[in-house]
PDB file of C-alpha atoms and ligand atoms in Angstrom:
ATOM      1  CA  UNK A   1     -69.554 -39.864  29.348  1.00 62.00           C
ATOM      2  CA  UNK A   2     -71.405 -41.057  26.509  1.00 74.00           C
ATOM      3  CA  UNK A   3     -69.696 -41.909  22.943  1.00 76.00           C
ATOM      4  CA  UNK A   4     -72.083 -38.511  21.852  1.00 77.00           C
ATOM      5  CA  UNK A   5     -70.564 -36.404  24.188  1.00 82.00           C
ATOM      6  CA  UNK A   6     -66.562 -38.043  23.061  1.00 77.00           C
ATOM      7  CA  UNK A   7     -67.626 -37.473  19.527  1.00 81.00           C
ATOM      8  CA  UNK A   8     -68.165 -33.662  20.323  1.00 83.00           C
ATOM      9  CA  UNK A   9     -65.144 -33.271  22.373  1.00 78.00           C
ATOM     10  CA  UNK A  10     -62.890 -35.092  19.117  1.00 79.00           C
ATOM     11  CA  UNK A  11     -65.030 -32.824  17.447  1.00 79.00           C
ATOM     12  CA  UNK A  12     -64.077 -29.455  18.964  1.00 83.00           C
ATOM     13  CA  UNK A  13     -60.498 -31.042  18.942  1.00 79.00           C
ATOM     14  CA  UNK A  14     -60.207 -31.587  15.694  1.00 80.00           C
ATOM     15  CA  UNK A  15     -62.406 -28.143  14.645  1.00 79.00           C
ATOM     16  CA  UNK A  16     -59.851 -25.796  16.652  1.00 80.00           C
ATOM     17  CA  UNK A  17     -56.749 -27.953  14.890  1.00 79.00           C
ATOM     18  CA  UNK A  18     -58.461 -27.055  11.314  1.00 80.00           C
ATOM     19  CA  UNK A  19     -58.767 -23.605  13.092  1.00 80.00           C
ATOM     20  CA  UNK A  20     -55.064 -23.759  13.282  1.00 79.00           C
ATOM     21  CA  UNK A  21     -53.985 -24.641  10.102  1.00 79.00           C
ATOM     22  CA  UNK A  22     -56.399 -22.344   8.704  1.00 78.00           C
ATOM     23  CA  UNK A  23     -54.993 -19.126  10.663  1.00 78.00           C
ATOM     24  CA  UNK A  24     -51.728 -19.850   9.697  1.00 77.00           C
ATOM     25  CA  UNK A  25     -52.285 -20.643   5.478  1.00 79.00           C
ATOM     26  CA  UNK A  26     -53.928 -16.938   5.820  1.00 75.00           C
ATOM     27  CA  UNK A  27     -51.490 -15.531   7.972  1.00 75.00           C
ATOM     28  CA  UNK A  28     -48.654 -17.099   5.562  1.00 72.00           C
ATOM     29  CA  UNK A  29     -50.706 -15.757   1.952  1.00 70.00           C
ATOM     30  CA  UNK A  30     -50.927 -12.261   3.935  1.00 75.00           C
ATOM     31  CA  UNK A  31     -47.765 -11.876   4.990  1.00 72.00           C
ATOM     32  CA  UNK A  32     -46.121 -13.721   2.222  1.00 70.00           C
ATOM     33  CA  UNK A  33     -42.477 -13.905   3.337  1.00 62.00           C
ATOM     34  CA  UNK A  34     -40.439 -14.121   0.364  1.00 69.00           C
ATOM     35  CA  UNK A  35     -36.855 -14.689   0.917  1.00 68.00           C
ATOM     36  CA  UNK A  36     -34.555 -11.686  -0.285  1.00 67.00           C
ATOM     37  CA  UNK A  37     -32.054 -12.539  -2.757  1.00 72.00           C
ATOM     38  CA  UNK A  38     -29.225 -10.770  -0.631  1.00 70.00           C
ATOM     39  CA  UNK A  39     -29.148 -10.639   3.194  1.00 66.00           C
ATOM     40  CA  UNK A  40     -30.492  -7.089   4.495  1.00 72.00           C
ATOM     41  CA  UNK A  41     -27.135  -6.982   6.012  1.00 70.00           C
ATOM     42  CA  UNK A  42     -23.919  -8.526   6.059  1.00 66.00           C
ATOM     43  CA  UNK A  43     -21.732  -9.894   9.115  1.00 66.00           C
ATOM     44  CA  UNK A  44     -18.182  -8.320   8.474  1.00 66.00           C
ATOM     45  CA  UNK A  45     -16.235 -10.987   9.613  1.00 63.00           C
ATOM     46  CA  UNK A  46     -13.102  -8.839   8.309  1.00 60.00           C
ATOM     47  CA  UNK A  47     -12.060 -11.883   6.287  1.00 58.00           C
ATOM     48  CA  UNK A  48     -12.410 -10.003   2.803  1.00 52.00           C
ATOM     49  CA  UNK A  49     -10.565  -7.122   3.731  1.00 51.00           C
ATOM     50  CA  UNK A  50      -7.955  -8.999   5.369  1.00 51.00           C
ATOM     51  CA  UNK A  51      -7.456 -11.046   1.859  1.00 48.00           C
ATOM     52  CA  UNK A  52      -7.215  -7.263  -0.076  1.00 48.00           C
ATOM     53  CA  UNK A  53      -4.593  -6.352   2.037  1.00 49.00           C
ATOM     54  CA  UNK A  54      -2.122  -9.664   1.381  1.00 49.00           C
ATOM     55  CA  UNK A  55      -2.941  -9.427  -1.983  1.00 49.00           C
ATOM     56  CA  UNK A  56      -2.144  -5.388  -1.846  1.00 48.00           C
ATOM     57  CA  UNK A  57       1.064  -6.771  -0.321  1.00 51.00           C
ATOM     58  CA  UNK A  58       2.248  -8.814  -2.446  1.00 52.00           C
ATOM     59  CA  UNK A  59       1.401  -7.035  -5.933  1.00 52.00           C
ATOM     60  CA  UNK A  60       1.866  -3.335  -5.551  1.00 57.00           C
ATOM     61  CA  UNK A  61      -0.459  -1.424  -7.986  1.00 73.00           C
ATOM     62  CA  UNK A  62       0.668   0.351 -11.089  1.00 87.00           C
ATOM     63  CA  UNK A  63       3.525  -0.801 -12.761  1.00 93.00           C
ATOM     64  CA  UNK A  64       6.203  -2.259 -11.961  1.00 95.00           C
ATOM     65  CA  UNK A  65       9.873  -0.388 -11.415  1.00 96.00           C
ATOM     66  CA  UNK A  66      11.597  -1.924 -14.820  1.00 96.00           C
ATOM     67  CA  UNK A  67       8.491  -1.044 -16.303  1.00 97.00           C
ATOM     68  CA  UNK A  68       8.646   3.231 -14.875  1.00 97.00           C
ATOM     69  CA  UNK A  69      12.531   3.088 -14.792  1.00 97.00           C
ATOM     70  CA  UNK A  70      12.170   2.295 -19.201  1.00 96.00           C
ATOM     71  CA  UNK A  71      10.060   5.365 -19.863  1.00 96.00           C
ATOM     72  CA  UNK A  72      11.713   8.112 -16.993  1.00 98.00           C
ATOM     73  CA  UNK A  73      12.371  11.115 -18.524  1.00 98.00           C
ATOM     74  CA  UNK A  74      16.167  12.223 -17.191  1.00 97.00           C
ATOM     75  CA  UNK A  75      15.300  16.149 -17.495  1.00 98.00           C
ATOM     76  CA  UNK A  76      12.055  15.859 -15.626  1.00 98.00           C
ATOM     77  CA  UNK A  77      14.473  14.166 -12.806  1.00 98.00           C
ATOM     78  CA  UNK A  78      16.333  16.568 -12.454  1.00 98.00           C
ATOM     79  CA  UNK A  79      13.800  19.160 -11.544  1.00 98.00           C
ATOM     80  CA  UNK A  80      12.194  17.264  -9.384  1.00 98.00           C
ATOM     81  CA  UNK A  81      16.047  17.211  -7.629  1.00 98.00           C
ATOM     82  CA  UNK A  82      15.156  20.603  -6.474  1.00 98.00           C
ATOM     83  CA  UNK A  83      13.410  19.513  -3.950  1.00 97.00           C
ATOM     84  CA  UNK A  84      16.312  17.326  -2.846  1.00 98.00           C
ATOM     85  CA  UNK A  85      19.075  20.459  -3.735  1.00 98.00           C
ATOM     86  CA  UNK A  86      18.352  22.604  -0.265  1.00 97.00           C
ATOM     87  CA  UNK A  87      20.361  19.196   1.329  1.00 98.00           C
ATOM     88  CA  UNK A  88      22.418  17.508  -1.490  1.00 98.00           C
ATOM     89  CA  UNK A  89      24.708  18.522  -3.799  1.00 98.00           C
ATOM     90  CA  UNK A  90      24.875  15.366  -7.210  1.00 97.00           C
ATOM     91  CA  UNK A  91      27.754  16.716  -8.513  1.00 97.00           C
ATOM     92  CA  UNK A  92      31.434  14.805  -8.294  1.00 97.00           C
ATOM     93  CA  UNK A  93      33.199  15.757  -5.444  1.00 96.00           C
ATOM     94  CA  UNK A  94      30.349  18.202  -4.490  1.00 97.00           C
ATOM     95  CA  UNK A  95      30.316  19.086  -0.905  1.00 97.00           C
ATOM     96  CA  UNK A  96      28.135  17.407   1.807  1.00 98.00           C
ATOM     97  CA  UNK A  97      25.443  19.590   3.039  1.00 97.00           C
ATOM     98  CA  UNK A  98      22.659  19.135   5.319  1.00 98.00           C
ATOM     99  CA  UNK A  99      22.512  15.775   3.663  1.00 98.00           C
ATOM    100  CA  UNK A 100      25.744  13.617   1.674  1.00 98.00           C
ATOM    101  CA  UNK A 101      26.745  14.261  -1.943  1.00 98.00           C
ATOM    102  CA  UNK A 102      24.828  12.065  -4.057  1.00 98.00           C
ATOM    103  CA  UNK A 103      27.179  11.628  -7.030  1.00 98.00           C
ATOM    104  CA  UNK A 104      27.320   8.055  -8.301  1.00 98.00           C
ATOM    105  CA  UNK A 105      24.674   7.350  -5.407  1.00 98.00           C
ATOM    106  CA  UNK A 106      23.217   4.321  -7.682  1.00 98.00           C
ATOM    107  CA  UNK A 107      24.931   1.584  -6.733  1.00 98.00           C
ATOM    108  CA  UNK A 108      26.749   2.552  -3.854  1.00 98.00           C
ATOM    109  CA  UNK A 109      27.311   0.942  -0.470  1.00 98.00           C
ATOM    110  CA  UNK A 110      24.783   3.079   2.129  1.00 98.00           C
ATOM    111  CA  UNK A 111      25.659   5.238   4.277  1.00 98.00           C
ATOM    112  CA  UNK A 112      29.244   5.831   2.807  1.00 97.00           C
ATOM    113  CA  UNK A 113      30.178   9.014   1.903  1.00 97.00           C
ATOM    114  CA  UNK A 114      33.536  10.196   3.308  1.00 95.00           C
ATOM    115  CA  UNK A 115      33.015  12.842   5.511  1.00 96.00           C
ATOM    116  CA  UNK A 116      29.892  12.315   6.469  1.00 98.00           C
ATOM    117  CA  UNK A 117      28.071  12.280  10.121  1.00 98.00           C
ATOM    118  CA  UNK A 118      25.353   9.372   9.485  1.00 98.00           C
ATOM    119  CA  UNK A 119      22.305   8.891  11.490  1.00 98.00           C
ATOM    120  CA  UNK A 120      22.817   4.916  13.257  1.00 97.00           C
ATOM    121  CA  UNK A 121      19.614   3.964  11.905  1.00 97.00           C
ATOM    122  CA  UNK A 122      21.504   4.661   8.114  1.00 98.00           C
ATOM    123  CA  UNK A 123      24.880   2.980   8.939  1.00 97.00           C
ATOM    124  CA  UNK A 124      22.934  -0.080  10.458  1.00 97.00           C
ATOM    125  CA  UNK A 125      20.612  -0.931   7.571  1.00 95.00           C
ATOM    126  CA  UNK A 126      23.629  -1.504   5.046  1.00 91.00           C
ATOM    127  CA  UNK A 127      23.261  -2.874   1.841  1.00 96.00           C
ATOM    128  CA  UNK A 128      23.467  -0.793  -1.431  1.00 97.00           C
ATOM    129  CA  UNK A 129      21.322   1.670  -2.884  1.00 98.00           C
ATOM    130  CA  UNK A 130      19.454  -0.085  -5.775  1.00 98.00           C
ATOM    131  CA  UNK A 131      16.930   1.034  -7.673  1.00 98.00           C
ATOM    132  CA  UNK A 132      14.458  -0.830  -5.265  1.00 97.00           C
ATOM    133  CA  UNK A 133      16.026   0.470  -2.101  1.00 98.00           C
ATOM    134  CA  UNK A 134      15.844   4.380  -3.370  1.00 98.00           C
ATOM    135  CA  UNK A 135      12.773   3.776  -5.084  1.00 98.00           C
ATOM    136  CA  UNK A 136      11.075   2.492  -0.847  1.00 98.00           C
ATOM    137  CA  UNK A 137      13.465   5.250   0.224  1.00 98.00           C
ATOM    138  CA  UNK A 138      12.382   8.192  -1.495  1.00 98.00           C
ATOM    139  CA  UNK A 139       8.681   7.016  -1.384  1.00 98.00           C
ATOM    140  CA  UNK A 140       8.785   7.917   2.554  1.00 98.00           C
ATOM    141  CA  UNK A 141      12.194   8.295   3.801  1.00 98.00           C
ATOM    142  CA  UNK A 142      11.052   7.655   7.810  1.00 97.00           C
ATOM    143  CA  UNK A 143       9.245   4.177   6.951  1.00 97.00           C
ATOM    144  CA  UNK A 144      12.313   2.607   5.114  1.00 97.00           C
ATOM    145  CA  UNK A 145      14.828   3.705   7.614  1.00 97.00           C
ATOM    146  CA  UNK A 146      12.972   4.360  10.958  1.00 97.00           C
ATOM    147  CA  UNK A 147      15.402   7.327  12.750  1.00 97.00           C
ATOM    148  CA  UNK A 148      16.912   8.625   9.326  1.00 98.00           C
ATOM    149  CA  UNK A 149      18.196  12.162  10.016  1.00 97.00           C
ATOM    150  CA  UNK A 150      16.811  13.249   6.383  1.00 98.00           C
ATOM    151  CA  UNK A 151      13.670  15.398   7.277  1.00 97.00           C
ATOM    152  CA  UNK A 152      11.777  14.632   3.603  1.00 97.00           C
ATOM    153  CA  UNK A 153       8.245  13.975   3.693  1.00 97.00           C
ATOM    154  CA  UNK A 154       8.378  11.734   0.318  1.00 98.00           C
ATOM    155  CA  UNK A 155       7.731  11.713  -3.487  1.00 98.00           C
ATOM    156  CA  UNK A 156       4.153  10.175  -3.514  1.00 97.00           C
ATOM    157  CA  UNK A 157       4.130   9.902  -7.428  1.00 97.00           C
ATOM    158  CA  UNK A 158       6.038   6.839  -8.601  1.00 97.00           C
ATOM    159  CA  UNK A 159       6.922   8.692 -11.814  1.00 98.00           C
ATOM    160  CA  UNK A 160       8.455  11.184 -10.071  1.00 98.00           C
ATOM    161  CA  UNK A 161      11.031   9.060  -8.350  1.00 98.00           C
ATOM    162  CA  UNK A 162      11.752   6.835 -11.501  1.00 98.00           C
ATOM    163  CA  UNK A 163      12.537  10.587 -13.264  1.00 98.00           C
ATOM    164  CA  UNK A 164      14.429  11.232 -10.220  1.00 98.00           C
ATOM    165  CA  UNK A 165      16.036   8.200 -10.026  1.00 98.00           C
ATOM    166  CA  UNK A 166      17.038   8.164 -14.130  1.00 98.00           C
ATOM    167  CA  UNK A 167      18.383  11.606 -13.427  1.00 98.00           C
ATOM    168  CA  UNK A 168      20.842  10.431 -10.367  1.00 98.00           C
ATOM    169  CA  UNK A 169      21.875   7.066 -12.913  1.00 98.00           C
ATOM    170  CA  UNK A 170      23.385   9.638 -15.369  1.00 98.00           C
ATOM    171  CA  UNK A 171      25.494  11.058 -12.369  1.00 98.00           C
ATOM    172  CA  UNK A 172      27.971   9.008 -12.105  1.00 97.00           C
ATOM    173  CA  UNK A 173      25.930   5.699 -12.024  1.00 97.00           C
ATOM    174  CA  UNK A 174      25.270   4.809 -15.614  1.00 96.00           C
ATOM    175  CA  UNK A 175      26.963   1.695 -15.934  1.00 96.00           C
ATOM    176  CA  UNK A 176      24.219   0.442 -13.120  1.00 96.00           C
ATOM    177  CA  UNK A 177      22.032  -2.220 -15.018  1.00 96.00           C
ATOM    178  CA  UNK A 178      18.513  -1.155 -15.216  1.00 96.00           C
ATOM    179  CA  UNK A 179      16.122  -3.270 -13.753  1.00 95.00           C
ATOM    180  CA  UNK A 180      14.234  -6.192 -15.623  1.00 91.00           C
ATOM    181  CA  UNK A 181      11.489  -6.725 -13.200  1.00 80.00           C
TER     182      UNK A 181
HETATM  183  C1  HEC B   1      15.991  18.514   4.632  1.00 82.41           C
HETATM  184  C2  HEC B   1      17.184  17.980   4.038  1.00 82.41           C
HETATM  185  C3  HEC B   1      17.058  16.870   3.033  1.00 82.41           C
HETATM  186  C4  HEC B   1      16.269  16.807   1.905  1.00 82.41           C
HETATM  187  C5  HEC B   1      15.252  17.832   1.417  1.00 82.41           C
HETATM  188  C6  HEC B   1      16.596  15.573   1.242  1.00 82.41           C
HETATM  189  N1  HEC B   1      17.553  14.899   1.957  1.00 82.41           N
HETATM  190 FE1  HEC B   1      18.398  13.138   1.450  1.00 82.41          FE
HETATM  191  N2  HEC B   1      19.429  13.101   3.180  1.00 82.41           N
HETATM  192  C7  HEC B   1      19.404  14.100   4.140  1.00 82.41           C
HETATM  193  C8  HEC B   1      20.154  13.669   5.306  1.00 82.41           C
HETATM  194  C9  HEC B   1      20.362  14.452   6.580  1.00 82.41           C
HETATM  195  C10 HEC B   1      20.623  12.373   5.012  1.00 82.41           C
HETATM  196  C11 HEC B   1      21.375  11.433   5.914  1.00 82.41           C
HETATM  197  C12 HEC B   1      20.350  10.470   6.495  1.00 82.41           C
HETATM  198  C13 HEC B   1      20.811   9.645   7.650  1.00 82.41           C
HETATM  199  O1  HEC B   1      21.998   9.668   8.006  1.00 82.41           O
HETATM  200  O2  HEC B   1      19.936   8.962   8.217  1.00 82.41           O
HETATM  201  C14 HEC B   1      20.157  12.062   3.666  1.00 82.41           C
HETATM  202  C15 HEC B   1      20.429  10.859   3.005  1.00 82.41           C
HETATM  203  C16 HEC B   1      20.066  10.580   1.716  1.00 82.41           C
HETATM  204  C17 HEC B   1      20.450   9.408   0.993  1.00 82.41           C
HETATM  205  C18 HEC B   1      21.360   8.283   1.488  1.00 82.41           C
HETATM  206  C19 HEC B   1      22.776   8.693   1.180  1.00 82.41           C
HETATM  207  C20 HEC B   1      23.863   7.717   1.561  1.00 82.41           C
HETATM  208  O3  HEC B   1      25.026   8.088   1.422  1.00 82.41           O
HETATM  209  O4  HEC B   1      23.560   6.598   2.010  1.00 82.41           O
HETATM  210  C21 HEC B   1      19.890   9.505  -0.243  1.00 82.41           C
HETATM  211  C22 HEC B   1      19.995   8.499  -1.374  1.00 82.41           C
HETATM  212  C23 HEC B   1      19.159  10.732  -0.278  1.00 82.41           C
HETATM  213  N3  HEC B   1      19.279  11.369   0.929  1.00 82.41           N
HETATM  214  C24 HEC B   1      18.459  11.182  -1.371  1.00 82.41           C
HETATM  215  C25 HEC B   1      17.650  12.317  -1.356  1.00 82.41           C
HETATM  216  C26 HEC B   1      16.832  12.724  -2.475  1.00 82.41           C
HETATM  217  C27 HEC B   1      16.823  12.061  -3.827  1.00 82.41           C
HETATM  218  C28 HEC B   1      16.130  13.826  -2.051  1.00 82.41           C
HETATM  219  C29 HEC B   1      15.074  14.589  -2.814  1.00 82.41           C
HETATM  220  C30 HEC B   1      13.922  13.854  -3.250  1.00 82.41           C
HETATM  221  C31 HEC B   1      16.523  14.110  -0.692  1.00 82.41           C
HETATM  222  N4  HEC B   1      17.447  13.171  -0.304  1.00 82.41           N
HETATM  223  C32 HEC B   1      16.049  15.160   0.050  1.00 82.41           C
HETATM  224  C33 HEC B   1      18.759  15.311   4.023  1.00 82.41           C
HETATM  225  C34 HEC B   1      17.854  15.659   3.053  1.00 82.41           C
END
């Protein structure tokens, strides 16, 4: 081999490396990959919803109880009672029906109405029926007291069951504080 004959063969070399580069510059300017701004799609790792949830938890929407419970309107209440009236009577010394008599229910130990054939899932929960517990209560009777005999679906409408509630406070329960918070 001569140094001619090495001088082509670094010269082919180096021509095809040129080559190369060359392609590539073109195929770069004609393809022109610009980055998007946003990925074309997004890996769900769950981790946002997951944080909307706890926060859901923690801070129910809409206002808060103290906050419905100042503005309920008594006489609005006591309409929506007729949904409740098929099962309770609210009067004093009104008789137990399908359900206990609610008079002076604000306030009062659960699951205590003389007289009265409780469901075990009532009697065992305990506690007193505050404006918090009736407020979960009436919102879906089955989820706060899982095996309650009372077959209501629920008051979905938050100012519904402040009305209702402010309508069951002047029955007997209207030395009950309302709530500040
Ligand atoms: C289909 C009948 C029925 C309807 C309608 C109904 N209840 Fe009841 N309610 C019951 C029964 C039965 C119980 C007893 C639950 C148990 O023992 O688990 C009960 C229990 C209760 C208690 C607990 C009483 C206590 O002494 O601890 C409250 C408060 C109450 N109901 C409020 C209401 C309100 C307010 C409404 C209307 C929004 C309503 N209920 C609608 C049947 C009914």
């Amino acid at each position: 081999m001569n140094s001619f004959e090495l001088n082509k063969i670094a010269g082919a070399v180096l021509g095809s490396a040129l080559a190369i580069v060359a392609i590539n510059e073109i195929a770069n300017i004609a393809i022109s990959p610009t980055m998007p701004e946003t990925p074309a799609y997004v890996i769900d790792t769950g981790a946002e919803e997951a944080s909307t949830v706890a926060s859901e938890d923690t801070k129910p929407e809409g206002p808060s109880l103290a906050v419905l419970m100042a503005s309920a309107d008594e006489a609005k209440g006591e309409k929506v009672f007729k949904k409740c009236g098929s099962c309770h009577t609210v009067e004093e010394g009104g008789a137990n029906k399908i359900g206990p008599n609610l008079y002076g229910i604000l306030g009062k130990a659960m699951a205590s109405v003389e007289g009265f054939s409780y469901s075990d899932a009532l009697v065992e929960l305990g506690g007193e029926w505050g404006y918090e517990e009736l407020n979960a209560f009436l919102t879906k009777p089955k989820d706060y007291v899982k095996g309650t005999k009372m077959s209501f679906a629920g008051l979905k409408k938050p100012t519904d069951r402040a009305d209702l509630i402010a309508y069951l406070r002047t029955l007997g329960s209207s030395s009950v504080p309302l709530p500040t918070e």
